[in-house]
mmCIF file of C-alpha atoms and ligand atoms in Angstrom:
data_model
loop_
_atom_site.group_PDB
_atom_site.id
_atom_site.type_symbol
_atom_site.label_atom_id
_atom_site.label_comp_id
_atom_site.label_asym_id
_atom_site.label_seq_id
_atom_site.Cartn_x
_atom_site.Cartn_y
_atom_site.Cartn_z
ATOM 1 C CA MET O 1 15.759 16.983 -2.164
ATOM 2 C CA GLN O 2 14.024 18.005 -5.374
ATOM 3 C CA ARG O 3 10.620 16.708 -4.282
ATOM 4 C CA ARG O 4 11.007 18.573 -0.846
ATOM 5 C CA LYS O 5 11.568 21.775 -2.647
ATOM 6 C CA PHE O 6 8.473 20.941 -4.806
ATOM 7 C CA LEU O 7 6.351 20.473 -1.833
ATOM 8 C CA ALA O 8 7.493 23.640 -0.118
ATOM 9 C CA GLY O 9 6.480 25.363 -3.197
ATOM 10 C CA ALA O 10 3.116 23.963 -3.174
ATOM 11 C CA GLY O 11 2.758 24.651 0.286
ATOM 12 C CA ALA O 12 3.618 28.491 -0.252
ATOM 13 C CA LEU O 13 0.659 28.627 -2.792
ATOM 14 C CA SER O 14 -1.700 27.633 -0.105
ATOM 15 C CA ALA O 15 -4.216 29.421 1.809
ATOM 16 C CA ALA O 16 -2.280 32.193 3.525
ATOM 17 C CA ALA O 17 0.038 33.145 0.795
ATOM 18 C CA LEU O 18 -2.793 33.701 -1.808
ATOM 19 C CA PRO O 19 -3.657 37.462 -1.652
ATOM 20 C CA VAL O 20 -7.063 36.810 -3.408
ATOM 21 C CA ALA O 21 -8.989 33.724 -2.744
ATOM 22 C CA ALA O 22 -9.487 31.669 -6.007
ATOM 23 C CA ARG O 23 -13.142 31.114 -4.635
ATOM 24 C CA ALA O 24 -14.150 33.935 -2.489
ATOM 25 C CA ASP O 25 -17.623 32.963 -2.478
ATOM 26 C CA GLY O 26 -17.100 29.370 -1.567
ATOM 27 C CA PRO O 27 -18.296 28.085 1.970
ATOM 28 C CA LEU O 28 -15.635 27.756 4.531
ATOM 29 C CA ILE O 29 -15.067 24.054 5.322
ATOM 30 C CA ARG O 30 -12.718 22.539 7.896
ATOM 31 C CA TRP O 31 -12.227 18.776 7.974
ATOM 32 C CA ARG O 32 -10.119 16.366 9.922
ATOM 33 C CA LEU O 33 -8.136 13.563 8.502
ATOM 34 C CA ALA O 34 -7.145 10.703 10.503
ATOM 35 C CA SER O 35 -4.198 8.876 8.999
ATOM 36 C CA SER O 36 -3.318 5.129 9.882
ATOM 37 C CA PHE O 37 0.462 5.770 9.588
ATOM 38 C CA PRO O 38 3.020 7.518 11.886
ATOM 39 C CA LYS O 39 4.870 10.367 10.716
ATOM 40 C CA SER O 40 8.123 8.348 10.656
ATOM 41 C CA LEU O 41 6.563 6.378 7.742
ATOM 42 C CA ASP O 42 6.967 9.714 5.892
ATOM 43 C CA THR O 43 6.506 8.672 2.445
ATOM 44 C CA ILE O 44 2.994 7.259 2.986
ATOM 45 C CA PHE O 45 2.025 9.606 5.713
ATOM 46 C CA ASP O 46 2.962 12.749 3.667
ATOM 47 C CA ALA O 47 0.314 11.773 1.022
ATOM 48 C CA ALA O 48 -2.291 13.242 3.439
ATOM 49 C CA ASN O 49 -0.418 16.532 3.668
ATOM 50 C CA THR O 50 0.002 16.593 -0.104
ATOM 51 C CA VAL O 51 -3.808 16.122 -0.374
ATOM 52 C CA ALA O 52 -4.480 18.889 2.292
ATOM 53 C CA GLN O 53 -2.098 21.337 0.444
ATOM 54 C CA HIS O 54 -3.394 20.904 -2.963
ATOM 55 C CA VAL O 55 -6.994 21.268 -1.808
ATOM 56 C CA ALA O 56 -6.292 24.578 0.121
ATOM 57 C CA ALA O 57 -4.160 25.911 -2.920
ATOM 58 C CA ALA O 58 -7.090 25.172 -5.320
ATOM 59 C CA THR O 59 -9.956 26.686 -3.028
ATOM 60 C CA GLY O 60 -8.028 29.787 -1.903
ATOM 61 C CA GLY O 61 -7.837 28.269 1.424
ATOM 62 C CA ARG O 62 -11.748 27.825 1.894
ATOM 63 C CA PHE O 63 -11.503 24.021 2.046
ATOM 64 C CA GLN O 64 -9.179 23.382 4.813
ATOM 65 C CA ILE O 65 -7.896 19.619 5.707
ATOM 66 C CA GLN O 66 -6.169 19.272 9.116
ATOM 67 C CA VAL O 67 -4.168 16.009 9.150
ATOM 68 C CA PHE O 68 -3.562 13.794 12.367
ATOM 69 C CA ALA O 69 -1.146 10.995 12.521
ATOM 70 C CA ALA O 70 -1.909 7.517 13.869
ATOM 71 C CA GLY O 71 -2.617 7.717 17.625
ATOM 72 C CA GLU O 72 -3.289 11.474 17.760
ATOM 73 C CA LEU O 73 -7.111 11.145 17.137
ATOM 74 C CA VAL O 74 -7.708 7.420 16.799
ATOM 75 C CA PRO O 75 -5.223 4.324 16.667
ATOM 76 C CA GLY O 76 -4.030 3.443 13.122
ATOM 77 C CA PRO O 77 -6.216 0.423 12.543
ATOM 78 C CA GLY O 78 -9.211 2.619 13.823
ATOM 79 C CA VAL O 79 -9.472 4.896 10.913
ATOM 80 C CA PHE O 80 -12.243 2.920 9.206
ATOM 81 C CA ASP O 81 -14.685 3.153 12.137
ATOM 82 C CA ALA O 82 -13.691 6.755 12.812
ATOM 83 C CA VAL O 83 -14.695 7.590 9.322
ATOM 84 C CA ARG O 84 -17.648 5.445 9.123
ATOM 85 C CA GLU O 85 -18.872 7.097 12.448
ATOM 86 C CA GLY O 86 -18.214 10.475 11.395
ATOM 87 C CA THR O 87 -15.630 11.155 14.290
ATOM 88 C CA VAL O 88 -13.430 12.520 11.383
ATOM 89 C CA GLN O 89 -14.583 13.395 7.820
ATOM 90 C CA LEU O 90 -11.578 11.751 6.149
ATOM 91 C CA GLY O 91 -9.187 8.842 6.755
ATOM 92 C CA HIS O 92 -5.992 7.796 4.900
ATOM 93 C CA THR O 93 -5.310 4.138 5.340
ATOM 94 C CA SER O 94 -4.806 0.608 3.841
ATOM 95 C CA SER O 95 -8.015 -1.299 3.162
ATOM 96 C CA TYR O 96 -6.363 -4.607 3.594
ATOM 97 C CA TYR O 97 -6.159 -3.709 7.632
ATOM 98 C CA TYR O 98 -9.896 -4.454 7.618
ATOM 99 C CA VAL O 99 -10.141 -7.972 6.244
ATOM 100 C CA GLY O 100 -11.427 -9.108 9.544
ATOM 101 C CA LYS O 101 -14.624 -7.003 8.784
ATOM 102 C CA ASP O 102 -14.557 -8.720 5.306
ATOM 103 C CA PRO O 103 -11.525 -10.158 3.087
ATOM 104 C CA THR O 104 -12.989 -8.383 0.031
ATOM 105 C CA PHE O 105 -11.323 -5.165 1.474
ATOM 106 C CA ALA O 106 -8.035 -6.546 0.559
ATOM 107 C CA PHE O 107 -8.659 -5.959 -3.203
ATOM 108 C CA ASP O 108 -8.512 -2.188 -2.605
ATOM 109 C CA THR O 109 -4.880 -2.630 -1.346
ATOM 110 C CA ALA O 110 -3.210 -5.747 -2.509
ATOM 111 C CA VAL O 111 -3.569 -9.426 -2.312
ATOM 112 C CA PRO O 112 -0.984 -12.013 -2.759
ATOM 113 C CA PHE O 113 0.089 -12.920 -6.374
ATOM 114 C CA GLY O 114 -2.113 -9.730 -7.393
ATOM 115 C CA LEU O 115 -1.549 -6.715 -9.475
ATOM 116 C CA ASN O 116 1.555 -4.581 -9.511
ATOM 117 C CA SER O 117 1.020 -0.769 -9.074
ATOM 118 C CA ARG O 118 0.257 0.297 -12.592
ATOM 119 C CA GLN O 119 -2.252 -2.624 -12.949
ATOM 120 C CA GLN O 120 -3.803 -1.759 -9.564
ATOM 121 C CA THR O 121 -4.173 1.935 -10.937
ATOM 122 C CA ALA O 122 -5.667 0.518 -14.167
ATOM 123 C CA TRP O 123 -8.087 -1.822 -12.305
ATOM 124 C CA MET O 124 -9.475 0.894 -10.182
ATOM 125 C CA MET O 125 -9.858 3.856 -12.511
ATOM 126 C CA GLN O 126 -10.544 1.988 -15.904
ATOM 127 C CA GLY O 127 -10.893 -1.654 -15.280
ATOM 128 C CA GLY O 128 -14.015 -1.686 -13.190
ATOM 129 C CA GLY O 129 -12.531 -1.898 -9.720
ATOM 130 C CA MET O 130 -13.606 1.416 -8.352
ATOM 131 C CA ALA O 131 -17.258 0.549 -8.985
ATOM 132 C CA LEU O 132 -16.849 -2.822 -7.319
ATOM 133 C CA MET O 133 -14.920 -1.232 -4.241
ATOM 134 C CA ARG O 134 -17.372 1.607 -4.000
ATOM 135 C CA GLU O 135 -20.388 -0.863 -3.871
ATOM 136 C CA LEU O 136 -18.647 -2.727 -0.925
ATOM 137 C CA PHE O 137 -17.666 0.727 1.029
ATOM 138 C CA ARG O 138 -21.158 2.189 0.478
ATOM 139 C CA ASP O 139 -22.540 -0.253 2.712
ATOM 140 C CA HIS O 140 -20.120 1.002 5.550
ATOM 141 C CA GLY O 141 -21.006 4.600 4.806
ATOM 142 C CA ILE O 142 -17.485 5.412 3.174
ATOM 143 C CA VAL O 143 -16.445 6.696 0.012
ATOM 144 C CA ASN O 144 -12.904 5.569 -1.179
ATOM 145 C CA ILE O 145 -10.619 7.097 -3.570
ATOM 146 C CA PRO O 146 -6.901 5.724 -4.463
ATOM 147 C CA CYS O 147 -4.335 7.748 -2.798
ATOM 148 C CA GLY O 148 -0.830 6.435 -3.206
ATOM 149 C CA ASN O 149 0.968 3.284 -3.856
ATOM 150 C CA THR O 150 4.322 1.990 -2.567
ATOM 151 C CA GLY O 151 5.093 -0.149 -5.768
ATOM 152 C CA ALA O 152 6.248 -3.887 -5.332
ATOM 153 C CA GLN O 153 7.486 -4.498 -1.758
ATOM 154 C CA MET O 154 10.411 -6.538 -0.487
ATOM 155 C CA GLY O 155 10.002 -10.104 1.063
ATOM 156 C CA GLY O 156 11.419 -9.116 4.297
ATOM 157 C CA TRP O 157 14.545 -9.650 6.491
ATOM 158 C CA TYR O 158 15.438 -13.093 7.725
ATOM 159 C CA ARG O 159 18.052 -14.107 10.300
ATOM 160 C CA LYS O 160 18.918 -17.369 8.302
ATOM 161 C CA GLU O 161 18.725 -18.120 4.770
ATOM 162 C CA ILE O 162 15.382 -20.061 3.526
ATOM 163 C CA ARG O 163 16.273 -22.156 0.669
ATOM 164 C CA THR O 164 13.314 -24.860 0.763
ATOM 165 C CA LEU O 165 9.971 -25.091 2.003
ATOM 166 C CA SER O 166 11.148 -27.069 5.038
ATOM 167 C CA ASP O 167 13.141 -23.979 6.029
ATOM 168 C CA LEU O 168 9.723 -22.238 6.503
ATOM 169 C CA LYS O 169 8.310 -24.818 9.073
ATOM 170 C CA GLY O 170 7.958 -23.107 12.274
ATOM 171 C CA LEU O 171 9.688 -19.861 11.071
ATOM 172 C CA LYS O 172 8.245 -16.920 13.170
ATOM 173 C CA LEU O 173 7.801 -14.269 10.603
ATOM 174 C CA ARG O 174 6.147 -10.891 11.146
ATOM 175 C CA ILE O 175 3.492 -10.551 8.524
ATOM 176 C CA GLY O 176 -0.226 -9.844 8.463
ATOM 177 C CA GLY O 177 -3.619 -10.249 6.773
ATOM 178 C CA PHE O 178 -4.103 -12.629 3.745
ATOM 179 C CA ALA O 179 -0.406 -13.132 3.257
ATOM 180 C CA GLY O 180 -0.063 -14.505 6.701
ATOM 181 C CA GLN O 181 -2.816 -16.996 6.182
ATOM 182 C CA VAL O 182 -0.964 -18.297 2.963
ATOM 183 C CA MET O 183 2.119 -18.437 4.934
ATOM 184 C CA ALA O 184 0.505 -20.440 7.707
ATOM 185 C CA ARG O 185 -0.400 -22.884 5.123
ATOM 186 C CA LEU O 186 3.373 -23.302 4.210
ATOM 187 C CA GLY O 187 4.317 -23.997 8.071
ATOM 188 C CA VAL O 188 5.047 -20.430 8.811
ATOM 189 C CA VAL O 189 3.880 -19.143 12.434
ATOM 190 C CA PRO O 190 2.637 -15.634 11.413
ATOM 191 C CA GLN O 191 3.398 -12.823 13.860
ATOM 192 C CA GLN O 192 1.430 -9.643 14.245
ATOM 193 C CA LEU O 193 3.627 -6.900 15.366
ATOM 194 C CA PRO O 194 3.475 -3.010 14.850
ATOM 195 C CA GLY O 195 6.297 -1.276 12.973
ATOM 196 C CA SER O 196 7.860 -0.050 16.170
ATOM 197 C CA GLU O 197 8.053 -3.677 18.078
ATOM 198 C CA ILE O 198 9.551 -5.297 14.974
ATOM 199 C CA TYR O 199 13.270 -4.271 15.548
ATOM 200 C CA PRO O 200 13.632 -5.214 19.222
ATOM 201 C CA ALA O 201 11.627 -8.785 18.596
ATOM 202 C CA LEU O 202 14.086 -9.418 15.601
ATOM 203 C CA GLU O 203 17.033 -8.460 17.609
ATOM 204 C CA LYS O 204 16.321 -10.668 20.562
ATOM 205 C CA GLY O 205 15.163 -13.563 18.221
ATOM 206 C CA VAL O 206 11.711 -13.377 19.643
ATOM 207 C CA ILE O 207 10.724 -13.544 15.751
ATOM 208 C CA ASP O 208 12.927 -15.107 13.090
ATOM 209 C CA ALA O 209 11.984 -12.631 10.276
ATOM 210 C CA ALA O 210 9.913 -9.808 9.396
ATOM 211 C CA GLU O 211 8.542 -8.002 6.527
ATOM 212 C CA TRP O 212 7.684 -4.150 6.371
ATOM 213 C CA VAL O 213 7.866 -2.294 3.180
ATOM 214 C CA GLY O 214 11.059 -1.735 0.961
ATOM 215 C CA PRO O 215 14.442 -0.594 1.147
ATOM 216 C CA TYR O 216 13.672 3.105 2.073
ATOM 217 C CA ASP O 217 11.520 2.462 4.980
ATOM 218 C CA ASP O 218 13.069 -0.743 6.199
ATOM 219 C CA GLU O 219 16.548 0.965 6.405
ATOM 220 C CA LYS O 220 15.199 3.548 8.545
ATOM 221 C CA LEU O 221 14.111 0.786 11.164
ATOM 222 C CA GLY O 222 17.373 -0.577 10.974
ATOM 223 C CA PHE O 223 16.379 -4.242 10.222
ATOM 224 C CA ASN O 224 19.527 -4.645 8.335
ATOM 225 C CA LYS O 225 21.427 -4.610 11.689
ATOM 226 C CA VAL O 226 19.691 -7.595 13.064
ATOM 227 C CA ALA O 227 19.034 -9.753 10.103
ATOM 228 C CA ARG O 228 21.335 -10.221 7.202
ATOM 229 C CA TYR O 229 19.433 -11.798 4.290
ATOM 230 C CA TYR O 230 17.016 -9.522 2.445
ATOM 231 C CA TYR O 231 14.511 -11.590 0.476
ATOM 232 C CA PHE O 232 12.518 -10.552 -2.750
ATOM 233 C CA PRO O 233 9.900 -10.525 -4.396
ATOM 234 C CA GLY O 234 7.394 -9.654 -1.797
ATOM 235 C CA TRP O 235 4.810 -11.738 -3.741
ATOM 236 C CA TRP O 236 1.963 -10.762 -1.295
ATOM 237 C CA GLU O 237 2.290 -6.926 -2.265
ATOM 238 C CA GLY O 238 3.011 -6.395 -5.941
ATOM 239 C CA GLY O 239 1.508 -2.868 -5.780
ATOM 240 C CA PRO O 240 -0.302 -2.052 -2.429
ATOM 241 C CA GLN O 241 -2.585 0.944 -2.890
ATOM 242 C CA LEU O 242 -3.202 3.360 -0.278
ATOM 243 C CA SER O 243 -6.851 4.928 0.067
ATOM 244 C CA LEU O 244 -8.537 8.015 1.283
ATOM 245 C CA TYR O 245 -11.934 7.437 2.938
ATOM 246 C CA ILE O 246 -14.443 10.044 2.999
ATOM 247 C CA ASN O 247 -17.602 9.853 5.176
ATOM 248 C CA ALA O 248 -20.400 9.159 2.626
ATOM 249 C CA GLN O 249 -22.891 11.719 4.441
ATOM 250 C CA GLU O 250 -20.159 14.508 4.441
ATOM 251 C CA TRP O 251 -19.238 13.617 0.953
ATOM 252 C CA GLU O 252 -22.867 14.085 -0.210
ATOM 253 C CA ARG O 253 -22.996 17.563 1.333
ATOM 254 C CA LEU O 254 -19.748 18.744 0.011
ATOM 255 C CA PRO O 255 -20.042 21.216 -2.976
ATOM 256 C CA ARG O 256 -19.526 19.617 -6.528
ATOM 257 C CA ASP O 257 -16.183 21.739 -7.173
ATOM 258 C CA TYR O 258 -14.706 20.727 -3.699
ATOM 259 C CA GLN O 259 -15.574 17.080 -4.587
ATOM 260 C CA ALA O 260 -13.689 17.383 -7.929
ATOM 261 C CA ILE O 261 -10.770 19.245 -6.213
ATOM 262 C CA LEU O 262 -10.418 16.682 -3.689
ATOM 263 C CA GLU O 263 -10.472 13.892 -6.035
ATOM 264 C CA CYS O 264 -7.685 15.542 -8.136
ATOM 265 C CA ALA O 265 -5.706 16.202 -5.113
ATOM 266 C CA CYS O 266 -5.850 12.552 -4.159
ATOM 267 C CA LEU O 267 -4.657 11.368 -7.807
ATOM 268 C CA TYR O 268 -2.064 13.757 -7.552
ATOM 269 C CA ALA O 269 -0.768 12.148 -4.092
ATOM 270 C CA HIS O 270 -1.193 8.793 -5.814
ATOM 271 C CA ALA O 271 1.303 9.355 -8.428
ATOM 272 C CA ASP O 272 3.407 11.445 -6.143
ATOM 273 C CA MET O 273 3.885 8.556 -3.580
ATOM 274 C CA GLN O 274 4.722 6.015 -6.339
ATOM 275 C CA ALA O 275 7.479 8.543 -7.707
ATOM 276 C CA ALA O 276 8.864 9.294 -4.499
ATOM 277 C CA TYR O 277 9.375 5.576 -3.671
ATOM 278 C CA ASP O 278 10.785 4.729 -7.086
ATOM 279 C CA VAL O 279 13.334 7.526 -6.277
ATOM 280 C CA LYS O 280 14.210 6.631 -2.590
ATOM 281 C CA ASN O 281 14.305 2.857 -2.861
ATOM 282 C CA PRO O 282 17.145 2.195 -5.262
ATOM 283 C CA GLN O 283 19.412 4.829 -3.104
ATOM 284 C CA ALA O 284 18.523 2.920 -0.050
ATOM 285 C CA LEU O 285 19.322 -0.501 -1.464
ATOM 286 C CA LYS O 286 22.651 0.743 -2.624
ATOM 287 C CA ARG O 287 23.374 1.821 0.903
ATOM 288 C CA LEU O 288 22.099 -1.559 2.341
ATOM 289 C CA ILE O 289 24.153 -3.624 -0.137
ATOM 290 C CA LEU O 290 27.311 -1.653 0.592
ATOM 291 C CA THR O 291 26.868 -2.341 4.529
ATOM 292 C CA GLY O 292 26.625 -6.105 4.297
ATOM 293 C CA THR O 293 23.022 -6.995 3.408
ATOM 294 C CA GLN O 294 22.789 -10.261 1.488
ATOM 295 C CA MET O 295 20.298 -10.177 -1.266
ATOM 296 C CA ARG O 296 18.270 -13.540 -1.771
ATOM 297 C CA ARG O 297 15.540 -14.429 -4.165
ATOM 298 C CA PHE O 298 12.694 -16.815 -2.879
ATOM 299 C CA SER O 299 13.197 -19.963 -4.450
ATOM 300 C CA ASP O 300 10.861 -21.510 -7.139
ATOM 301 C CA GLU O 301 9.899 -24.201 -4.833
ATOM 302 C CA ILE O 302 8.518 -21.748 -2.238
ATOM 303 C CA MET O 303 7.124 -19.374 -4.810
ATOM 304 C CA GLN O 304 5.197 -22.176 -6.425
ATOM 305 C CA ALA O 305 4.016 -23.481 -3.159
ATOM 306 C CA ALA O 306 2.881 -20.052 -2.122
ATOM 307 C CA TYR O 307 0.952 -19.566 -5.366
ATOM 308 C CA LYS O 308 -0.885 -22.784 -4.974
ATOM 309 C CA ALA O 309 -1.778 -22.089 -1.389
ATOM 310 C CA THR O 310 -2.892 -18.530 -2.466
ATOM 311 C CA THR O 311 -5.198 -19.783 -5.244
ATOM 312 C CA ALA O 312 -6.684 -22.383 -3.052
ATOM 313 C CA LEU O 313 -7.236 -19.641 -0.145
ATOM 314 C CA TYR O 314 -9.223 -17.428 -2.864
ATOM 315 C CA GLU O 315 -11.316 -20.368 -4.052
ATOM 316 C CA GLU O 316 -12.298 -21.213 -0.616
ATOM 317 C CA THR O 317 -13.128 -17.673 0.396
ATOM 318 C CA ALA O 318 -15.213 -17.106 -2.802
ATOM 319 C CA ALA O 319 -17.099 -20.398 -1.963
ATOM 320 C CA ARG O 320 -18.592 -18.966 1.169
ATOM 321 C CA ASN O 321 -18.440 -15.139 0.674
ATOM 322 C CA PRO O 322 -20.454 -13.872 -2.254
ATOM 323 C CA ARG O 323 -19.103 -10.370 -2.007
ATOM 324 C CA PHE O 324 -15.640 -11.634 -2.200
ATOM 325 C CA ARG O 325 -16.643 -13.860 -5.206
ATOM 326 C CA LYS O 326 -18.278 -10.940 -7.049
ATOM 327 C CA VAL O 327 -14.930 -9.034 -6.875
ATOM 328 C CA TYR O 328 -12.674 -11.884 -7.095
ATOM 329 C CA GLU O 329 -13.943 -13.192 -10.412
ATOM 330 C CA PRO O 330 -13.645 -10.246 -12.561
ATOM 331 C CA TRP O 331 -10.543 -9.235 -10.819
ATOM 332 C CA ARG O 332 -8.963 -12.383 -11.651
ATOM 333 C CA LYS O 333 -9.928 -12.155 -15.236
ATOM 334 C CA PHE O 334 -8.437 -8.640 -15.341
ATOM 335 C CA ARG O 335 -5.267 -9.743 -13.833
ATOM 336 C CA ASN O 336 -4.500 -12.662 -16.379
ATOM 337 C CA GLU O 337 -5.242 -10.198 -19.142
ATOM 338 C CA GLN O 338 -2.593 -7.686 -17.638
ATOM 339 C CA ILE O 339 -0.004 -10.578 -17.208
ATOM 340 C CA ALA O 340 -0.712 -11.544 -20.887
ATOM 341 C CA TRP O 341 -0.062 -7.977 -22.109
ATOM 342 C CA PHE O 342 2.693 -6.919 -19.901
ATOM 343 C CA GLY O 343 4.369 -10.247 -21.071
ATOM 344 C CA ILE O 344 4.494 -9.068 -24.515
ATOM 345 C CA ALA O 345 5.459 -5.192 -24.310
ATOM 346 C CA GLU O 346 6.702 -4.597 -20.833
ATOM 347 C CA ARG O 347 8.458 -7.816 -19.397
ATOM 348 C CA PRO O 348 10.720 -8.422 -22.567
ATOM 349 C CA PHE O 349 11.794 -4.759 -22.485
ATOM 350 C CA ASP O 350 12.514 -4.908 -18.779
ATOM 351 C CA ASN O 351 14.279 -7.981 -19.018
ATOM 352 C CA PHE O 352 16.499 -6.642 -21.851
ATOM 353 C CA MET O 353 17.396 -3.601 -20.160
ATOM 354 C CA ALA O 354 18.142 -5.404 -16.941
ATOM 355 C CA VAL O 355 20.894 -7.077 -18.949
ATOM 356 C CA ALA O 356 22.038 -4.365 -21.339
ATOM 357 C CA GLY O 357 21.919 -1.803 -18.796
ATOM 358 C CA GLU O 358 24.237 -3.701 -16.582
ATOM 359 C CA PRO O 359 27.683 -2.059 -17.502
ATOM 360 C CA ALA O 360 26.239 1.420 -17.516
ATOM 361 C CA ARG O 361 25.128 1.133 -13.891
ATOM 362 C CA LYS O 362 28.671 0.374 -12.743
HETATM 363 CA CA1 LIG N 401 4.680 -5.214 3.550
#
């Protein structure tokens, strides 16, 4: 509620409402943005509107961005090519959709047993990740900027309990990308399905399980009505980042102050999305548990086997793909340093609070 009010406020500041343009002499620029997401995935989709509103407000309406949902101009997974080819100047998407082009793109979103959302932001903004990713995108004529993060996702909905590795054998799980490849090594039969097709497939038993996002988005699609067990943690998505893509030629032509304004707007949307999920998810989780959802943690056996399979997959990919290796090696060093540091200051604090805060939550 609070956030809606704020966004309405930000909207009121934009273009039309400003009596004097903040930059009356700036060129009038109209760009189109293709999102990979449907409007129904509101927390992710809205980041593009947040960017557009802030850019318009900061330029007195001189720089306007029109946002299109998945399918309106191009299909969701077509955003990369649409930006590269200049069909649109901007895209809002998840880079791990494009692992078919190069698995290295996954580092711009999330990889199994990777970084949490804070660590991902640290890697991109201060830890050398942005330079590595920009180098990769440059070859495709795209400039990338972090633009949102969901925080750690959930491990998905299962019609039956999954206790041991043998319970994974033959399990039809809706999951994509790198994580699907890891799951396949554990005996799972990964299924690729768009969001809208998951519910009927799960209801009819065409699939046994499905992962999507987290409590807020999963509740909206009603998975709790057709699968009882809700697993965690989503070890393949510890902090998946969304990205804004800009056609590189258009970016070069953009006035410097508009470039700075666009960057600031993205990083505002980046923090705002994480905040929105952190407010919405606990409330949705409470409702799910109250209506009978059974929470289950993946067993150590499964987690350990998944970790081992993931590490093997990284090493094999790095051995045959030099671009992957160039990112993976410094990324792995960064991740391990983060784990050591978070283990000192953050984790003991979180662990203590999880226990000490228990009575207060009841
Ligand atoms: Ca997911």
